[in-house]
mmCIF file with all atom_site columns, C-alpha atoms in Angstrom:
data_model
loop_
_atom_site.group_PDB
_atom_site.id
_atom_site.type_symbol
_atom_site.label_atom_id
_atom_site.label_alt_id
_atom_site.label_comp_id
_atom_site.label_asym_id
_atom_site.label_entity_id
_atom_site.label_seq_id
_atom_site.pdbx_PDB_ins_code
_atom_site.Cartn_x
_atom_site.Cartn_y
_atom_site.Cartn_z
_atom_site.occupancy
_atom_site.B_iso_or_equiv
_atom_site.pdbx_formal_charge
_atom_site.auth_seq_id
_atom_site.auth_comp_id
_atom_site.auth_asym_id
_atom_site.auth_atom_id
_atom_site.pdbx_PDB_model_num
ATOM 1   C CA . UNK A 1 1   ? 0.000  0.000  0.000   1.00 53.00 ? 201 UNK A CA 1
ATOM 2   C CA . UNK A 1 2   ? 0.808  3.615  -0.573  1.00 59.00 ? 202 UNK A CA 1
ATOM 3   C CA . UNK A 1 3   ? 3.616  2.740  -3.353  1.00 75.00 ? 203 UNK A CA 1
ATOM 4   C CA . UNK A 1 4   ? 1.578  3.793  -6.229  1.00 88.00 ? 204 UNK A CA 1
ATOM 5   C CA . UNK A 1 5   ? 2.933  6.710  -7.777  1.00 93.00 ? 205 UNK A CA 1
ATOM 6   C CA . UNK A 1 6   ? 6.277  7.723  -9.325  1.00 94.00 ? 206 UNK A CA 1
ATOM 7   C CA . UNK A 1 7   ? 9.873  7.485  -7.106  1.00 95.00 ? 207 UNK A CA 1
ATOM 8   C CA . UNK A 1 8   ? 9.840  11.739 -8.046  1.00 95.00 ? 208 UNK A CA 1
ATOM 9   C CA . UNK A 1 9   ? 8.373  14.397 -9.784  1.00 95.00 ? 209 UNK A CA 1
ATOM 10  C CA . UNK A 1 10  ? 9.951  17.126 -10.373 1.00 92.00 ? 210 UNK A CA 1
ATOM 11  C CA . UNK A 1 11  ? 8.059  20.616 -10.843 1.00 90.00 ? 211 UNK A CA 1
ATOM 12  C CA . UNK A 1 12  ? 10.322 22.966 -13.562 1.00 86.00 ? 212 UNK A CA 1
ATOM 13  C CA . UNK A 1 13  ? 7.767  25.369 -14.967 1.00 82.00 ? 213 UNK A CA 1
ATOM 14  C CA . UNK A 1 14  ? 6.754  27.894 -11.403 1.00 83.00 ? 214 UNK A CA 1
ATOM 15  C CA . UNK A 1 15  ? 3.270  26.638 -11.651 1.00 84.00 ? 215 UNK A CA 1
ATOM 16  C CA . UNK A 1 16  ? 1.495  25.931 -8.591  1.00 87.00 ? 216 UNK A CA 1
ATOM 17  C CA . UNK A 1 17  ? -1.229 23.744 -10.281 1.00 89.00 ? 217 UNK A CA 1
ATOM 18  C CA . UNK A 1 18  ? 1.841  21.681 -11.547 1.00 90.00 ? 218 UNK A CA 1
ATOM 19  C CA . UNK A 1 19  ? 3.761  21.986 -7.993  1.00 92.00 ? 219 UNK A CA 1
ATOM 20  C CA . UNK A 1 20  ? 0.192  19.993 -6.840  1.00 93.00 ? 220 UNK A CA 1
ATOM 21  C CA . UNK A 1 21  ? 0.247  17.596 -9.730  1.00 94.00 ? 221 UNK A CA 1
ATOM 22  C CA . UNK A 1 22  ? 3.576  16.612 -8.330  1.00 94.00 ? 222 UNK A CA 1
ATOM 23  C CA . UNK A 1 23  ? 2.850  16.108 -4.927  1.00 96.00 ? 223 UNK A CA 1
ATOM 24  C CA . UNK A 1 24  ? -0.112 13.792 -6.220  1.00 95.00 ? 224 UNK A CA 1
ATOM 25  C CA . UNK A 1 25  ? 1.716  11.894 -8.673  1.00 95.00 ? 225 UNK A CA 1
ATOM 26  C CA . UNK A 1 26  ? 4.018  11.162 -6.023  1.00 96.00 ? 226 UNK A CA 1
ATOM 27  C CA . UNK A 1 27  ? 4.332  7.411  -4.092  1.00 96.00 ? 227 UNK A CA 1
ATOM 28  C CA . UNK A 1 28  ? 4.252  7.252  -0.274  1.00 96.00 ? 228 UNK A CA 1
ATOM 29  C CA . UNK A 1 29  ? 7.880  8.334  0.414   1.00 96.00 ? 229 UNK A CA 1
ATOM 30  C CA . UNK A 1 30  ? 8.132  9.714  -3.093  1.00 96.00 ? 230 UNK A CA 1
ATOM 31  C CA . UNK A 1 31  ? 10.652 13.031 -3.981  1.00 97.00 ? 231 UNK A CA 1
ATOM 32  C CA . UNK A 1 32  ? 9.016  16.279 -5.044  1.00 96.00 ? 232 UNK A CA 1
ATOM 33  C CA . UNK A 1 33  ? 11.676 18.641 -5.977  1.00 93.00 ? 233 UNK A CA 1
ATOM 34  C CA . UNK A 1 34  ? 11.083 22.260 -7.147  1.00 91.00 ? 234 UNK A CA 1
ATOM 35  C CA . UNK A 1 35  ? 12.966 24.070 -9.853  1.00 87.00 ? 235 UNK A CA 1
ATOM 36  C CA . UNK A 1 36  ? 10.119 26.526 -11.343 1.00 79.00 ? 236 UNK A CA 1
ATOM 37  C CA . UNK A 1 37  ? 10.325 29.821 -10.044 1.00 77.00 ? 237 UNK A CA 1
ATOM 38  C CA . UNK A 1 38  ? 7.031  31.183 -8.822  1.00 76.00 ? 238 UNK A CA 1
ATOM 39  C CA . UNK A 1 39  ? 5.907  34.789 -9.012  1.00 76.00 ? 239 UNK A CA 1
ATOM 40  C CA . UNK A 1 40  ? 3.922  34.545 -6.141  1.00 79.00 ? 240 UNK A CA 1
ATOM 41  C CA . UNK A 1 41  ? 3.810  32.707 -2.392  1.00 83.00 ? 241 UNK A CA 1
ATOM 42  C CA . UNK A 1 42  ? 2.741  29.010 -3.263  1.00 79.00 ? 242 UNK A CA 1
ATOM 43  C CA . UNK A 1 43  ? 0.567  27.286 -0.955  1.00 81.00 ? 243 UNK A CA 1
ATOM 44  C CA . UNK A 1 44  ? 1.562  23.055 -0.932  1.00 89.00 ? 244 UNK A CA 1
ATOM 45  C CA . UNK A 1 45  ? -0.630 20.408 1.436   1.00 92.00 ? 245 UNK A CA 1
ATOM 46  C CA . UNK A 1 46  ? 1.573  19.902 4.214   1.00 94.00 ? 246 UNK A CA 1
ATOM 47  C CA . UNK A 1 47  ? -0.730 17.590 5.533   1.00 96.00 ? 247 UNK A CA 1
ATOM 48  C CA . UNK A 1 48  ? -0.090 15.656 2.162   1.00 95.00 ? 248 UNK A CA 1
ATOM 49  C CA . UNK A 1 49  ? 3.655  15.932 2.430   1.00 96.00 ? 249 UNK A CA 1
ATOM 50  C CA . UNK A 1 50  ? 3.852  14.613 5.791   1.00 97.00 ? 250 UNK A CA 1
ATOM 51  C CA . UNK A 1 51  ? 0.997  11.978 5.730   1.00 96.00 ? 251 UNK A CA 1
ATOM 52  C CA . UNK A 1 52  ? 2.706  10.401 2.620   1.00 96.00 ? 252 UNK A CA 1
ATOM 53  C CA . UNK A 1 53  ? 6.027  11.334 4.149   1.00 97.00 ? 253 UNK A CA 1
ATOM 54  C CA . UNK A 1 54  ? 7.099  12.534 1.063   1.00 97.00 ? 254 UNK A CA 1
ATOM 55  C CA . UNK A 1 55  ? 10.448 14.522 0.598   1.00 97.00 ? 255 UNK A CA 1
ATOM 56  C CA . UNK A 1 56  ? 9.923  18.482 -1.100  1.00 96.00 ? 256 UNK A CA 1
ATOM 57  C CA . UNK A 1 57  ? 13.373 19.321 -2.042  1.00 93.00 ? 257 UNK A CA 1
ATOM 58  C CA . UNK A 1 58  ? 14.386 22.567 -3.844  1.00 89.00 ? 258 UNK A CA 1
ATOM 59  C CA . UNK A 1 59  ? 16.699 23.205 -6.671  1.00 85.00 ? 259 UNK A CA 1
ATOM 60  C CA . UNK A 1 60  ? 18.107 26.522 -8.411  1.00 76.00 ? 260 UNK A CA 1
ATOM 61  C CA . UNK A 1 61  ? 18.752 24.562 -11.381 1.00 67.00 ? 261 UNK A CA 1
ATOM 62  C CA . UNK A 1 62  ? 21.371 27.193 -12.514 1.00 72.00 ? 262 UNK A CA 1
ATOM 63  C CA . UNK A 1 63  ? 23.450 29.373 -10.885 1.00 76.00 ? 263 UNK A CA 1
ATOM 64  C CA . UNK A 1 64  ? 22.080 33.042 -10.672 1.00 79.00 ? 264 UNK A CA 1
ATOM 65  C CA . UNK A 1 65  ? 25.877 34.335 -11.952 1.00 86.00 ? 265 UNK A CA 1
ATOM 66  C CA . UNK A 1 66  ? 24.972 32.344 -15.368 1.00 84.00 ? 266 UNK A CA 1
ATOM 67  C CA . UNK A 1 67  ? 22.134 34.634 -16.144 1.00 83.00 ? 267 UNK A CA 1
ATOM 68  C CA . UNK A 1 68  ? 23.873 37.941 -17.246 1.00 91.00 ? 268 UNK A CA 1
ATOM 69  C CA . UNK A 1 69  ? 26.191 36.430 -19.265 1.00 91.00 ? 269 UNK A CA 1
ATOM 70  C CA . UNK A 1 70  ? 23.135 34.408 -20.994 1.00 86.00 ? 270 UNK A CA 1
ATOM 71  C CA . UNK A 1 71  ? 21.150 37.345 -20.953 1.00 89.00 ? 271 UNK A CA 1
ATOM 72  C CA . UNK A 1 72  ? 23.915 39.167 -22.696 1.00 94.00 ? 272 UNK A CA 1
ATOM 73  C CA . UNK A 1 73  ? 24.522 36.515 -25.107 1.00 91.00 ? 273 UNK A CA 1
ATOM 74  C CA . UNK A 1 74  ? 20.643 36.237 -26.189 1.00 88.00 ? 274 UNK A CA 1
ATOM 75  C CA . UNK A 1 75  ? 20.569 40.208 -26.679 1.00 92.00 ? 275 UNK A CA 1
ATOM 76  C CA . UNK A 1 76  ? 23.837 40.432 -28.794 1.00 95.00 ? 276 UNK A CA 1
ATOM 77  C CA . UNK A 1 77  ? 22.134 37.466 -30.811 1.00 91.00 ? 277 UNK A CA 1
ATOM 78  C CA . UNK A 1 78  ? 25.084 35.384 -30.251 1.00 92.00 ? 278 UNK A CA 1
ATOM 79  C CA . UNK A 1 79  ? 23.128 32.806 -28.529 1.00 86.00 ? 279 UNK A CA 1
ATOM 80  C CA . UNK A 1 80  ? 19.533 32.980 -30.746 1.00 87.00 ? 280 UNK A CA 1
ATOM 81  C CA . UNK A 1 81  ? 16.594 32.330 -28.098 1.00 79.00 ? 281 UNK A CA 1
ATOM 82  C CA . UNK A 1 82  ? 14.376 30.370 -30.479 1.00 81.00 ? 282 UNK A CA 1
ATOM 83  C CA . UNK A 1 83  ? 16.927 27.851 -31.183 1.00 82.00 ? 283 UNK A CA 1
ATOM 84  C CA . UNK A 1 84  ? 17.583 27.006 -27.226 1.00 83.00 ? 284 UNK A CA 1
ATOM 85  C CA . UNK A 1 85  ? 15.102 23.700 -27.931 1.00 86.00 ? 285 UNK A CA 1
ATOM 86  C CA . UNK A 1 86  ? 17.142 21.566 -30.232 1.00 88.00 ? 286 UNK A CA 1
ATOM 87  C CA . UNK A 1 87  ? 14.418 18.868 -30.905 1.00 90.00 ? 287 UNK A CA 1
ATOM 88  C CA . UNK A 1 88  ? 10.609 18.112 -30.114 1.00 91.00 ? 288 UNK A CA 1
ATOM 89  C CA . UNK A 1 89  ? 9.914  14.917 -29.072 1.00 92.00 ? 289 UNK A CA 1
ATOM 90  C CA . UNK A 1 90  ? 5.833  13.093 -28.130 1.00 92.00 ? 290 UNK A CA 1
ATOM 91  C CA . UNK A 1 91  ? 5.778  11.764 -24.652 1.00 89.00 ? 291 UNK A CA 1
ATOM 92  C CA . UNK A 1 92  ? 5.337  8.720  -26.131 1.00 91.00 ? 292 UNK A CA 1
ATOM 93  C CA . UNK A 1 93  ? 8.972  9.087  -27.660 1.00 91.00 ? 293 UNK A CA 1
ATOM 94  C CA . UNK A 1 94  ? 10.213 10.830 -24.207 1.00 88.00 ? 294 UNK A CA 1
ATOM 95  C CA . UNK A 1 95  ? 12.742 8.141  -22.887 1.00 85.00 ? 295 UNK A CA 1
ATOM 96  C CA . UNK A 1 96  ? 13.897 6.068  -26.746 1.00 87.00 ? 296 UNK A CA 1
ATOM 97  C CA . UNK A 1 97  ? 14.410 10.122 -28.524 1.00 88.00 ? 297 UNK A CA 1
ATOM 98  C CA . UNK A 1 98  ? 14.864 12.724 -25.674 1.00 86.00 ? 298 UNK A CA 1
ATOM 99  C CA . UNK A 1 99  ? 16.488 10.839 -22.791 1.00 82.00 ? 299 UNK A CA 1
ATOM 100 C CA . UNK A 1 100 ? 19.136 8.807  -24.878 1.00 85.00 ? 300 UNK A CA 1
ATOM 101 C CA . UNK A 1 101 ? 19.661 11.868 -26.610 1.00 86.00 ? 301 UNK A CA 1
ATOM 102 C CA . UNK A 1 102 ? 20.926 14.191 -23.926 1.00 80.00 ? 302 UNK A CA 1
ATOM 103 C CA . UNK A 1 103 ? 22.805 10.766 -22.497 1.00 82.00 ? 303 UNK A CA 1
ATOM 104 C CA . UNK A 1 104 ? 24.546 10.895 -26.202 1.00 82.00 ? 304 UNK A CA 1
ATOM 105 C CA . UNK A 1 105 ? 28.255 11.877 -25.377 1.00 84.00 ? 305 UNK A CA 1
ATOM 106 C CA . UNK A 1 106 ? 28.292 13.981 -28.820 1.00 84.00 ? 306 UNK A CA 1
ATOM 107 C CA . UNK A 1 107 ? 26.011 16.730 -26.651 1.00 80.00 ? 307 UNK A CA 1
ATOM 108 C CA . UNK A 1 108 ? 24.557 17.951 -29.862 1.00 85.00 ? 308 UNK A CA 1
ATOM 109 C CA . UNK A 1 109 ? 21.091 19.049 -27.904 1.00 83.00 ? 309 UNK A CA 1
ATOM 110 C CA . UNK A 1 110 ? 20.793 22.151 -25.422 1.00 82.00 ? 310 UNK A CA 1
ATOM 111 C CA . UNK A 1 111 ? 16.896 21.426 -24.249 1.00 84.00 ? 311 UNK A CA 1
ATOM 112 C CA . UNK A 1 112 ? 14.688 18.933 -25.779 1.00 87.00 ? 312 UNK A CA 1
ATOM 113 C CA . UNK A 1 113 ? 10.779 20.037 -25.451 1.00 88.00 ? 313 UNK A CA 1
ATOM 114 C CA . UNK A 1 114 ? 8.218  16.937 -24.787 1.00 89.00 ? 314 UNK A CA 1
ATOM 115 C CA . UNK A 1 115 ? 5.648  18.222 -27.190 1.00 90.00 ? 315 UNK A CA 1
ATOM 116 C CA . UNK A 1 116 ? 2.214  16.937 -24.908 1.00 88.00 ? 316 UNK A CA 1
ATOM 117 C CA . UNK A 1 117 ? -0.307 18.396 -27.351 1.00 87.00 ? 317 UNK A CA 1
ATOM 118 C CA . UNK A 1 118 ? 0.901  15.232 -29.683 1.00 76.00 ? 318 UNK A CA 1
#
C-alpha cells in the first residue's frame, strides 16, 4: 500500500497547479523537488507531504551568476533564443528520442521540449 505513484516528480515550470500535480503523482515516500520559479507565495498540502512522508526538495537549477552572461549573449544574438530547444519529441517518444539523446556523449542538444499536445 501507498507505493503507487512515481519514485519523483519534479516541478520545472513555477506553476502551482503543476507543484500539486507533483505532490499527487508522487508514491508514499516519493521526492518532489522544485525548480520553477514562482511569481507569487505558493501554498503546498503539508498535511499531504507529511501523511505520505514525502520529501519536497528545492533546486536553483542554474546558478544566478549564469544569467547575465546568458542574458547578454541572447541580446547580442550570439546565442539565438528560439533555437535554445534543439528537438521536439511526443511523450510517447520521451525516454527512446529525448532521454538517450541528452545521455549521447556527442552533446549535440541544449533542451529537448516533450511536445504533450501530440
Amino acid at each position: 500500500e501507498g507505493q503507487v505513484g512515481c519514485d519523483v516528480a519534479i516541478e520545472c515550470v513555477g506553476n502551482e497547479h503543476a507543484l500539486k500535480a507533483c505532490v499527487d503523482a508522487v508514491r508514499k515516500q516519493g521526492v518532489v523537488v522544485q525548480t520553477g520559479l514562482h511569481p507569487h507565495e505558493n501554498p503546498i498540502d503539508w498535511f499531504q507531504v507529511t501523511f505520505r512522508d514525502l520529501e519536497v526538495k528545492g533546486s536553483w537549477a542554474y546558478p544566478t551568476h549564469y544569467w547575465p552572461r546568458v542574458i547578454s549573449l541572447i541580446s547580442s544574438g550570439l546565442l539565438p533564443a528560439t533555437k535554445i530547444v534543439t528537438k521536439r519529441v511526443t511523450l510517447e517518444t520521451a525516454v527512446k528520442e529525448g532521454f538517450d539523446a541528452l545521455l549521447d556523449p556527442a552533446g549535440t542538444h541544449l533542451k529537448i521540449l516533450i511536445d504533450l499536445s501530440k
